[in-house]
GROMACS .gro file of C-alpha atoms in nm:
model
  197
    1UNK     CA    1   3.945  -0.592   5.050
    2UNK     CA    2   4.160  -0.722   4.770
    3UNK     CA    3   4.064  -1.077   4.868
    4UNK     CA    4   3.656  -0.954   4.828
    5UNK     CA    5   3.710  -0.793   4.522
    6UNK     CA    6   3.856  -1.086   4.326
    7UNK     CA    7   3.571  -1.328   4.490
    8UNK     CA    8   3.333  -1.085   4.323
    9UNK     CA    9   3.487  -1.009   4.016
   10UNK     CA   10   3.485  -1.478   4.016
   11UNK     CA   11   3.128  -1.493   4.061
   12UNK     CA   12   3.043  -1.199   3.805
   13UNK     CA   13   3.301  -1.454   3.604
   14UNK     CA   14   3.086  -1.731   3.679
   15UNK     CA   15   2.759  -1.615   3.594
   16UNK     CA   16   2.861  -1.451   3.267
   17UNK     CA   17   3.033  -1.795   3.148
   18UNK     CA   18   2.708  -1.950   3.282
   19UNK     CA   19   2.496  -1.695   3.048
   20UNK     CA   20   2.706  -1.778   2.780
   21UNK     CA   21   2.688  -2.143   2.820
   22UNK     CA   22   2.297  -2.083   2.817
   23UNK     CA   23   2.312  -1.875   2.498
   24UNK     CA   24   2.535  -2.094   2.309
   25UNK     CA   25   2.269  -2.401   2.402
   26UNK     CA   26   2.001  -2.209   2.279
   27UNK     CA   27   2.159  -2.123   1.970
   28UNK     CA   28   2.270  -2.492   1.883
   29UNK     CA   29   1.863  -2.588   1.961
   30UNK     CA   30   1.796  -2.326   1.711
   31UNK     CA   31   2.071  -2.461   1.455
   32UNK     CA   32   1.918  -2.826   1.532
   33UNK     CA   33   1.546  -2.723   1.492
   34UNK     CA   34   1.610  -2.499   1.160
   35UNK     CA   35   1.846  -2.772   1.010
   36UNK     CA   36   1.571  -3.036   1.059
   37UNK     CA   37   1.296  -2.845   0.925
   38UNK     CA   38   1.527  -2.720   0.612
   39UNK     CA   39   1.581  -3.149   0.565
   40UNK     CA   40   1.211  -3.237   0.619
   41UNK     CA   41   1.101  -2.940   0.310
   42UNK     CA   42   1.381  -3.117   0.119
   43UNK     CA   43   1.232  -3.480   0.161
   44UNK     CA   44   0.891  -3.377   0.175
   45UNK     CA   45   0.942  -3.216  -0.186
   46UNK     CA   46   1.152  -3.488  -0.346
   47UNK     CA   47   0.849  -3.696  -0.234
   48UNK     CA   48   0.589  -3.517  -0.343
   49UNK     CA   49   0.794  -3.504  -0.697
   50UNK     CA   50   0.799  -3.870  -0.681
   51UNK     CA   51   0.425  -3.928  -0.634
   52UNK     CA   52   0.358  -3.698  -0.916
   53UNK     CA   53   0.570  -3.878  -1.135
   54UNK     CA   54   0.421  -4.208  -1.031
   55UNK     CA   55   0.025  -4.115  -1.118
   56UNK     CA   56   0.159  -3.975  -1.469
   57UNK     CA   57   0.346  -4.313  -1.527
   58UNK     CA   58   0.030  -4.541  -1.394
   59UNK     CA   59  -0.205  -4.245  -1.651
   60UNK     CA   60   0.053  -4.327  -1.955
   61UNK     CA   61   0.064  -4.684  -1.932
   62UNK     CA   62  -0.297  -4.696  -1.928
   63UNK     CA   63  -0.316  -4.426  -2.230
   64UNK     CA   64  -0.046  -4.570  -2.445
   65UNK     CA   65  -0.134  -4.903  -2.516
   66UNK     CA   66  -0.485  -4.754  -2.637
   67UNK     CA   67  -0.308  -4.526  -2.852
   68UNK     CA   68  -0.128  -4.778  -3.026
   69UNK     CA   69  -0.457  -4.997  -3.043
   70UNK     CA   70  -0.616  -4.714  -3.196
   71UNK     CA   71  -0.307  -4.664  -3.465
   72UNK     CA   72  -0.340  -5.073  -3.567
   73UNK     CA   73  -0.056  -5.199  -3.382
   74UNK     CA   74  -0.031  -5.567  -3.278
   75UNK     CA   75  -0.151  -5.625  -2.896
   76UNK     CA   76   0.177  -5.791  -2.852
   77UNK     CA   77   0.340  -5.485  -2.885
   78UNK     CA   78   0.058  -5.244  -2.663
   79UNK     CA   79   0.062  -5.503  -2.402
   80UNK     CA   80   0.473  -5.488  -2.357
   81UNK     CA   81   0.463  -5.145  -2.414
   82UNK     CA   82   0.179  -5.128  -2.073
   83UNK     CA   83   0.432  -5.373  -1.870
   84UNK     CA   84   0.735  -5.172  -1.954
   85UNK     CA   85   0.565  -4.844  -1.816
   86UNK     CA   86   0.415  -5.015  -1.535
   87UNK     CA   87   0.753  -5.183  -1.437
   88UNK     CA   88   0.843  -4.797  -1.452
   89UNK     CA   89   0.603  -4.686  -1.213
   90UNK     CA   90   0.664  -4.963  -1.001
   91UNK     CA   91   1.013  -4.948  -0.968
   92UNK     CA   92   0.987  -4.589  -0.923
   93UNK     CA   93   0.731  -4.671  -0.591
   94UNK     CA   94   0.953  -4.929  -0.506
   95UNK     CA   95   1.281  -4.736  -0.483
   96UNK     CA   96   1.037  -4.446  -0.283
   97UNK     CA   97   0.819  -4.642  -0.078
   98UNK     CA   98   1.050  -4.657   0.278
   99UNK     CA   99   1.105  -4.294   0.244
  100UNK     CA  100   0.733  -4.237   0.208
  101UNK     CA  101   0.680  -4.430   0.537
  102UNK     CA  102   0.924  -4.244   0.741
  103UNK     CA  103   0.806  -4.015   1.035
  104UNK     CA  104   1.089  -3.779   0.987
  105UNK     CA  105   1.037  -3.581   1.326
  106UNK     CA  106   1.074  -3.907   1.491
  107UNK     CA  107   1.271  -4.081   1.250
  108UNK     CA  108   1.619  -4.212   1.341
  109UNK     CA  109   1.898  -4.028   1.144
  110UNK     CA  110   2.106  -4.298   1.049
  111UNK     CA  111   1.782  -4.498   0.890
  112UNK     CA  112   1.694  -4.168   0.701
  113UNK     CA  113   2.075  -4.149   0.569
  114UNK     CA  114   2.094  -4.510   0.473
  115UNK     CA  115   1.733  -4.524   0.309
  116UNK     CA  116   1.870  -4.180   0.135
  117UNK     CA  117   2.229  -4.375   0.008
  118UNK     CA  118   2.047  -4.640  -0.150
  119UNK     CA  119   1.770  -4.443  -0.312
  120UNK     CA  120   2.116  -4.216  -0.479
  121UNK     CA  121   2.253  -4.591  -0.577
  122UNK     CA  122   1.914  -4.719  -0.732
  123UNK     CA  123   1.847  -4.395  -0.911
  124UNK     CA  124   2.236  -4.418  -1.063
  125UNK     CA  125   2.179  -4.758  -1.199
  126UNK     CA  126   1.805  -4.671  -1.317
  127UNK     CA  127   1.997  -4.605  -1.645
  128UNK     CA  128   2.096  -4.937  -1.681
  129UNK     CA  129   1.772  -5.088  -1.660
  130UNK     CA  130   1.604  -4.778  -1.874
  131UNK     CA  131   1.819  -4.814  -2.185
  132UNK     CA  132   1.789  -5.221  -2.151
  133UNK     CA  133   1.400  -5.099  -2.197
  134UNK     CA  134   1.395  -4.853  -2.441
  135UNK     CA  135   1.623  -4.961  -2.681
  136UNK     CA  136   1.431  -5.285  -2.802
  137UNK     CA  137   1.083  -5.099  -2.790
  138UNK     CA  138   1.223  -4.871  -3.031
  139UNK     CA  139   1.317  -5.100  -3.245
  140UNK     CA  140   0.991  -5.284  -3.200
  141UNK     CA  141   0.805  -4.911  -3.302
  142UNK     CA  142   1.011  -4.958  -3.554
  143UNK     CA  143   0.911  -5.270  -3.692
  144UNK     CA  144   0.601  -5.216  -3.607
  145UNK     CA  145   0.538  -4.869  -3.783
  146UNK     CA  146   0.710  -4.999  -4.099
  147UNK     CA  147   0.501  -5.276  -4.108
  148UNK     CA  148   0.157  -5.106  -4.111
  149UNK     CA  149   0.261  -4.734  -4.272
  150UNK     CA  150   0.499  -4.881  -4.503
  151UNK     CA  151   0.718  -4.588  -4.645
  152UNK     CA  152   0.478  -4.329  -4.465
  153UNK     CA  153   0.619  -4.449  -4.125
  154UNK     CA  154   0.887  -4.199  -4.178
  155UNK     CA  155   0.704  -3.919  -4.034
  156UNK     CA  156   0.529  -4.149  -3.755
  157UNK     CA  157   0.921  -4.257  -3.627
  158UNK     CA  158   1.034  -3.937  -3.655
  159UNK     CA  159   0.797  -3.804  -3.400
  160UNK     CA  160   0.860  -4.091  -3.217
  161UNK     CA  161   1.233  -4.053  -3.231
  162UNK     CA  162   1.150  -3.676  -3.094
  163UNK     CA  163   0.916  -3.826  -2.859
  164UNK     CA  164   1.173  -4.092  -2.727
  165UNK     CA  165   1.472  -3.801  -2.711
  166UNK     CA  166   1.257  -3.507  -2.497
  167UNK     CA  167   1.159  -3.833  -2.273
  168UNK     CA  168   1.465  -3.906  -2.232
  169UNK     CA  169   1.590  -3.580  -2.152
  170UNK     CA  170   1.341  -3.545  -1.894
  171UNK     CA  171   1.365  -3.816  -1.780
  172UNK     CA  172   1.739  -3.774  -1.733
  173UNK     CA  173   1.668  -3.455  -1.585
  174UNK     CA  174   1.457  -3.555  -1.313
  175UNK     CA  175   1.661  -3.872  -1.237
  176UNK     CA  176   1.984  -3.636  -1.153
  177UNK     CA  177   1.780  -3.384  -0.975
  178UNK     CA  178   1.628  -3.702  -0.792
  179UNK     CA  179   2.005  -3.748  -0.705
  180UNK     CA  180   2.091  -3.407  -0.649
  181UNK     CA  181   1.834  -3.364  -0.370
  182UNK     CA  182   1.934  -3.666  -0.208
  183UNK     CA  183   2.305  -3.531  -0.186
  184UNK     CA  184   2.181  -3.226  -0.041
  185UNK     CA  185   2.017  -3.450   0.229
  186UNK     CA  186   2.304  -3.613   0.279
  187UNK     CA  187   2.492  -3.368   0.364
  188UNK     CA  188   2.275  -3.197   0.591
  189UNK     CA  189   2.246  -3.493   0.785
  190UNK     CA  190   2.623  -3.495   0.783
  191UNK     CA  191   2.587  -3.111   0.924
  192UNK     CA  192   2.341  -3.222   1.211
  193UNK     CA  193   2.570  -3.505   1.285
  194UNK     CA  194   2.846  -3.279   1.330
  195UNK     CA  195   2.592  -3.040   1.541
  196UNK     CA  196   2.535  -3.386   1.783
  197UNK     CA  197   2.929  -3.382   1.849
   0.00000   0.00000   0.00000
């Protein structure tokens, strides 16, 4: 009797650690499933960010060389300021464009992590490469400005100088939330990774 009892009481063992087991799978399908779709809104909005950002810089280096035309300065200066902005916008497509082509659903983590690693790296030393940019242009307005307005220039630089500072502060802005994002991806792939253990 004593024997039948604890043969029961093994099997009701069994089948609850069996029901557990089950429950605990499902849950860690649901953790998977909801941590994968939380990454592909992240990268499907830093994206989308990015191709915004990209037909605004193609739309202002086609506007701002006219604008300068228009305000009499020399074509030397309207055509470097068109291939600095376009450099922009292609460096910006560039640094984006292996993300873009990634099916994430099907997409190998580790290629998603490492395309994600050097997109952070690129972005940090955008900087770099910006100030090497905008520094000598200014100076060129500069030049430029004094040399057609004369004293009157003063009011054309310092909207410029305003001009050049919000720019840069959005631009700054968007670079570290560019960063940001891809930290957060990061580490969510680092989560799912952990999940896969």
């Amino acid at each position: 009797m004593i024997y039948e009892n604890s043969t029961y009481e093994l099997e009701e063992m069994k089948q609850q650690m069996a029901l557990l087991k089950k429950k605990l799978e499902q849950q860690k399908i649901v953790n998977e499933s909801v941590l994968r779709s939380a990454m592909k809104k992240k990268l499907y909005g830093l994206n989308k960010r990015v191709r915004v950002i990209f037909i605004v810089g193609i739309f202002v280096a086609i506007w701002a060389p006219g604008y300068f035309t228009v305000l009499d300065f020399s074509p030397l200066f309207c055509a470097a300021t068109a291939v600095m902005l376009l450099f922009s916008a292609f460096k910006t497509f560039q640094y984006h464009r292996k993300l873009w082509r990634l099916n994430f659903s099907q997409s190998n983590l580790i290629e998603l992590s490492e395309q994600l690693t050097l997109l952070r790296k690129r972005y940090k030393e955008w900087y770099k490469i910006a100030w090497c940019m905008i520094i000598p242009w200014f100076i060129w307005i500069i030049y430029e400005a004094y040399s057609i307005y004369g004293e009157e220039s003063v009011w054309f630089l310092g909207g410029s100088a305003v001009g050049v500072i919000i720019g840069g502060l959005i631009g700054t802005r968007i670079n570290n939330n560019i960063i940001r994002r891809a930290d957060e991806l990061l580490e969510q792939i680092d989560e799912y990774k952990k999940m896969q253990e």
